[in-house]
Tab-separated table of C-alpha atoms in Angstrom:
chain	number	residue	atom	x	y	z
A	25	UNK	CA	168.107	185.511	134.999
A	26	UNK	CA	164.697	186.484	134.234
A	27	UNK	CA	162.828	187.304	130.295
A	28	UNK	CA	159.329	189.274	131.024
A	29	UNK	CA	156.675	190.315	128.943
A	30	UNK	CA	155.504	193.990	128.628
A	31	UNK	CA	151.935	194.288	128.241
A	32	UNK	CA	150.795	198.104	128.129
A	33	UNK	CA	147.333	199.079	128.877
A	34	UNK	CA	145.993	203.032	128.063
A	35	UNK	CA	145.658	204.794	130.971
A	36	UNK	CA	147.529	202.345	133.314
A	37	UNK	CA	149.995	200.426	134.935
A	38	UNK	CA	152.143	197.782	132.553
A	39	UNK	CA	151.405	194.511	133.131
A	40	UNK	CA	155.102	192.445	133.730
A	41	UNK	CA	155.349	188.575	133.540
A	42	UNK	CA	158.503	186.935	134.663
A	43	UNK	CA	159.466	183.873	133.802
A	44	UNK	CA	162.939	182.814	134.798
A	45	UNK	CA	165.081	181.269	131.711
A	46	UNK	CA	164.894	178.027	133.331
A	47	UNK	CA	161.533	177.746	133.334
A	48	UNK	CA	159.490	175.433	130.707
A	49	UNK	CA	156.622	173.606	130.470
A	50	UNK	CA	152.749	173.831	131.295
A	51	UNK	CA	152.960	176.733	133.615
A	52	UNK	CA	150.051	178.788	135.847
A	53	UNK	CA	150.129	182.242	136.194
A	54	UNK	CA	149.970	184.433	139.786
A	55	UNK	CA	149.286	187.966	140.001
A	56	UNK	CA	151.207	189.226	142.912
A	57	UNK	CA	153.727	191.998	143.739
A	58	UNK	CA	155.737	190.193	146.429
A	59	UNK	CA	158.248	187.731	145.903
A	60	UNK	CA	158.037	185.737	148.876
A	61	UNK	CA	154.542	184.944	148.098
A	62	UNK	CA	156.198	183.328	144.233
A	63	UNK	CA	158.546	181.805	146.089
A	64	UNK	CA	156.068	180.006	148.226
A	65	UNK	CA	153.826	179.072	145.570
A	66	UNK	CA	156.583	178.364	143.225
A	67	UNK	CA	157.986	175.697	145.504
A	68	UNK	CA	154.200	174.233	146.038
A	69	UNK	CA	153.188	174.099	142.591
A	70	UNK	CA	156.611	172.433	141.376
A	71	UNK	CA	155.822	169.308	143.450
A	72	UNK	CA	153.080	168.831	140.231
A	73	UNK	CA	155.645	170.103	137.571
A	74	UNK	CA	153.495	173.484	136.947
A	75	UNK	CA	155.598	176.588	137.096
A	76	UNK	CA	154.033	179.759	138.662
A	77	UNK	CA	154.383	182.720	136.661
A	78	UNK	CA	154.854	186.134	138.243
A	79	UNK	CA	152.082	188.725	136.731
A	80	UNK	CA	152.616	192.046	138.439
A	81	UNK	CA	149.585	194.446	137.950
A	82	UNK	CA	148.092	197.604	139.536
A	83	UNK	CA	145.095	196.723	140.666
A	84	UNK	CA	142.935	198.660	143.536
A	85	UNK	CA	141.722	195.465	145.242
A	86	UNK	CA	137.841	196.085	146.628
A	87	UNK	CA	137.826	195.692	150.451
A	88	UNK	CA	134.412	196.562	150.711
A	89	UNK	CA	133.234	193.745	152.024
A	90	UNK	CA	135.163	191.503	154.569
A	91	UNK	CA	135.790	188.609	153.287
A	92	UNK	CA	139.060	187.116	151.792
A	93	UNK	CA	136.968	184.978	149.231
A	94	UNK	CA	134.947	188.188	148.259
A	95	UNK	CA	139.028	190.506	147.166
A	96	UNK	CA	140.400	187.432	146.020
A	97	UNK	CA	137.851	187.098	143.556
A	98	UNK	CA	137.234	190.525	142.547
A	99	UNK	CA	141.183	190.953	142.268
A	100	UNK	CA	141.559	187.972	139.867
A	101	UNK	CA	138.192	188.943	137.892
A	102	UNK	CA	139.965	192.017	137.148
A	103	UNK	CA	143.487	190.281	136.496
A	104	UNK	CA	142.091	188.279	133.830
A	105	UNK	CA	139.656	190.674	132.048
A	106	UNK	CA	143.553	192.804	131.817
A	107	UNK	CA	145.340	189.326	130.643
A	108	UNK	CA	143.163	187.177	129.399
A	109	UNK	CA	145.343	184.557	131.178
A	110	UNK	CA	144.712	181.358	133.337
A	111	UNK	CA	145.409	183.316	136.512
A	112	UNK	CA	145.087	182.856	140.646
A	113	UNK	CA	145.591	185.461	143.174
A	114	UNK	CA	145.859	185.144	146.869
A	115	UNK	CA	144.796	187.119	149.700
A	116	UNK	CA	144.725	186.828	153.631
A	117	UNK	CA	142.861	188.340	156.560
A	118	UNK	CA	143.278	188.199	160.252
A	119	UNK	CA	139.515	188.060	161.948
A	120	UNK	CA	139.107	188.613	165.638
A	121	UNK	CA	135.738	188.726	167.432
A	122	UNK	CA	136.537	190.553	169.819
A	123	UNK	CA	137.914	193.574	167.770
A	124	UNK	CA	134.152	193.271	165.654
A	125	UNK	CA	136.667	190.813	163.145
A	126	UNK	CA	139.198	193.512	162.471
A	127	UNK	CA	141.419	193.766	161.229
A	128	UNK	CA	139.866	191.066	158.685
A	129	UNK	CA	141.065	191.801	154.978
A	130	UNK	CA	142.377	195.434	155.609
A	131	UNK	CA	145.076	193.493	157.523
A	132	UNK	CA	147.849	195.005	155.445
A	133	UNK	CA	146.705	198.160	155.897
A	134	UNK	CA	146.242	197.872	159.540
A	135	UNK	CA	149.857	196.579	159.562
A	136	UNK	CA	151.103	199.783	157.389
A	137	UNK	CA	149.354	202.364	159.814
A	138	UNK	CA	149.722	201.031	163.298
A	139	UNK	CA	152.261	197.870	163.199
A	140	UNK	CA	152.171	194.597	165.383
A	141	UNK	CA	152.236	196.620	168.635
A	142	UNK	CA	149.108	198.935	167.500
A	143	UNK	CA	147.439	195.326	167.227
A	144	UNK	CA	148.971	194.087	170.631
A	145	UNK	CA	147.611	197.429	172.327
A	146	UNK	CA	143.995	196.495	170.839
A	147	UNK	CA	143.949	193.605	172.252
A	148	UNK	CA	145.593	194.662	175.869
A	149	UNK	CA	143.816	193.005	178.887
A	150	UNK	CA	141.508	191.230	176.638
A	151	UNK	CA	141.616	187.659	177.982
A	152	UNK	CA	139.688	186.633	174.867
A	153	UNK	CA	142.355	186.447	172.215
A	154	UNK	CA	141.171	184.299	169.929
A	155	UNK	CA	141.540	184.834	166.239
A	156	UNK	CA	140.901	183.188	162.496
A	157	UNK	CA	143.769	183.475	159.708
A	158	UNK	CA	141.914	183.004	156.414
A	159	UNK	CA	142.807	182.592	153.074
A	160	UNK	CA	141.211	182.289	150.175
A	161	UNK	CA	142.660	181.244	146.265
A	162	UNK	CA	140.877	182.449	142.954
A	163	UNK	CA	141.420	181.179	140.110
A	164	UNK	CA	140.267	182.299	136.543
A	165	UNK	CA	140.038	181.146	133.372
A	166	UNK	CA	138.543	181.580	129.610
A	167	UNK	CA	134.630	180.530	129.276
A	168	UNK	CA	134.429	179.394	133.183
A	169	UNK	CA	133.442	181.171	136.130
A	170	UNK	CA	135.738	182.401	138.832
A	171	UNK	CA	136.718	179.447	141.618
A	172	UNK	CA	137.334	180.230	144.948
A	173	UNK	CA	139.310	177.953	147.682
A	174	UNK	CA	139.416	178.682	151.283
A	175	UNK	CA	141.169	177.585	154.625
A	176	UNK	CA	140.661	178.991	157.922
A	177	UNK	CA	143.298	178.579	160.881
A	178	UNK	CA	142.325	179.413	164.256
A	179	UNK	CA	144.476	180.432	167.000
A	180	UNK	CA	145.129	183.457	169.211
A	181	UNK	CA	147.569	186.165	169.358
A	182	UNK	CA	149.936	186.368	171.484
A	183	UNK	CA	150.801	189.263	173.989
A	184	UNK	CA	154.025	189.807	172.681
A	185	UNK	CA	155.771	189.901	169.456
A	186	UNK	CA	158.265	187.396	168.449
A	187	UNK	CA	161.954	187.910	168.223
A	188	UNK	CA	161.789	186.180	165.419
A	189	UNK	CA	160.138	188.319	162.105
A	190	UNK	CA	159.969	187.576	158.396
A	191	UNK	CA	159.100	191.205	157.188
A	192	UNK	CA	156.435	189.795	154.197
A	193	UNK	CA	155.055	187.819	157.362
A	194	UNK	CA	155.083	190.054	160.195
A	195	UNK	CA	151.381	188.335	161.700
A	196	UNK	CA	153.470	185.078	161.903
A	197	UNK	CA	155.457	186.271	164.639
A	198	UNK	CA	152.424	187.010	167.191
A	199	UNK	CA	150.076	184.463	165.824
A	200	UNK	CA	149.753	181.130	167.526
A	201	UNK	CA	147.839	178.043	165.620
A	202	UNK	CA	145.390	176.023	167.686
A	203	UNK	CA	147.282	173.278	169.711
A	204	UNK	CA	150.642	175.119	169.476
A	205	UNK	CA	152.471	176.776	172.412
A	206	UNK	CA	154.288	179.375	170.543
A	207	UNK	CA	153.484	181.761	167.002
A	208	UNK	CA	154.567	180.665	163.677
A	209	UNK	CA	157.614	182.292	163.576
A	210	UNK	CA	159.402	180.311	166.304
A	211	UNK	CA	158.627	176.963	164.562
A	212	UNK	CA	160.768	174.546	163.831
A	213	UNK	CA	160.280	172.730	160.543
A	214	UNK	CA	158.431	169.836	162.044
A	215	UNK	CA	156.581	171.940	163.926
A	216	UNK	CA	155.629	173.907	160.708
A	217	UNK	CA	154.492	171.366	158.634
A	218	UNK	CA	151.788	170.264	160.733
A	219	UNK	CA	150.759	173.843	160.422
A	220	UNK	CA	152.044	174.865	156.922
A	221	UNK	CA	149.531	171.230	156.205
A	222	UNK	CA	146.487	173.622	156.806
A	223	UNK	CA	148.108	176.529	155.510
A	224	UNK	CA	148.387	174.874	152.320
A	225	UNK	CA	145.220	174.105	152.030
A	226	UNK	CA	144.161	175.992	149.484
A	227	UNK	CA	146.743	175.117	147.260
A	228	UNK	CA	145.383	171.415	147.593
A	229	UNK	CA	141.668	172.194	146.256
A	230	UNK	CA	143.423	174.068	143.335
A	231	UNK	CA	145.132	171.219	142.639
A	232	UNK	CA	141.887	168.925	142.603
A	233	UNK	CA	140.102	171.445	140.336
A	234	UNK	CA	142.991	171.711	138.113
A	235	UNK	CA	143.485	167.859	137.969
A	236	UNK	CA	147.268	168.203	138.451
């Protein structure tokens, strides 16, 4: 139930934006692979009548630095000078002192090679578990310079994974907000929104700058 658009660049990956039929009106594009991630957004951004627009691109994001704000930035930069379209992009890291802030933004990559339990291990008979979930939002457009909004969530991690696992959030199930007795994963929608409130934030300062 989907129309996309083709766009095909020399040398690299197409560029594919979904749109589902339903879909009309003013509308933001997101450049992101993972179709949770729409759906999350999607549901956010429809609370101000914008529709989020799938753009699915190749990009090598630059982790060279860690700092979410840094790859969110650089990944949109390149998104739009590809596009040419109003465009956000998302990304998420996992900081813990103790571990020197790693994984930080390599978290994905940390999660590919070793799993939750090669975290857990890191962190065995550390009574210091404390840990920062950042995320930053960047959002580009013609003539103005890249904007970047931020939220930071502390909590720890927990010794043991969850039973509970969503597979596109696998550091929800061991991660446990500030002031809560259990990870993510286990909560029950009240619970969540007074998390999913911070979570969010992001989202809300995008809002602000868009004037939607």
């Amino acid at each position: 139930k989907c129309w996309f658009q083709i766009y095909h660049q020399f040398g690299r990956s197409p560029i594919i934006v979904l749109q589902k039929k339903e879909q009309k009106g003013n509308g933001i594009y997101f450049m992101t692979k993972n179709s949770d991630k729409i759906k999350e957004f999607g549901a956010l951004f429809k609370e101000r009548g914008i529709v989020v627009r799938q753009v699915s691109i190749g990009i090598k994001e630059d982790k060279s630095v860690n700092d979410v704000s840094y790859v969110a930035a650089k990944k949109v930069e390149e998104a739009y000078r590809i596009t040419g379209l109003p465009i956000f992009a998302a990304d998420t890291g996992l900081f813990i002192p103790i571990l020197n802030n790693q994984p930080g933004v390599k978290l994905k990559e940390f999660l590919k090679a070793h799993g939750i339990d090669g975290l857990i291990k890191r962190l065995k008979n550390k009574k210091n578990r404390y840990a920062e979930l950042r995320s930053t939002l960047a959002y580009k457009e013609k003539g103005k310079k890249t904007k970047t909004f931020s939220a930071m969530i502390e909590g720890k991690i927990d010794q043991k994974q969850s039973n509970i696992i969503k597979k596109e959030f696998l550091i929800d199930s061991i991660f446990i907000p500030k002031g809560s007795n259990k990870p993510i994963s286990e909560m029950n929608e009240i619970e969540y929104r007074k998390y999913a409130k911070n979570r969010t934030e992001p989202v809300r300062k995008l809002y602000s700058y868009l004037k939607i």
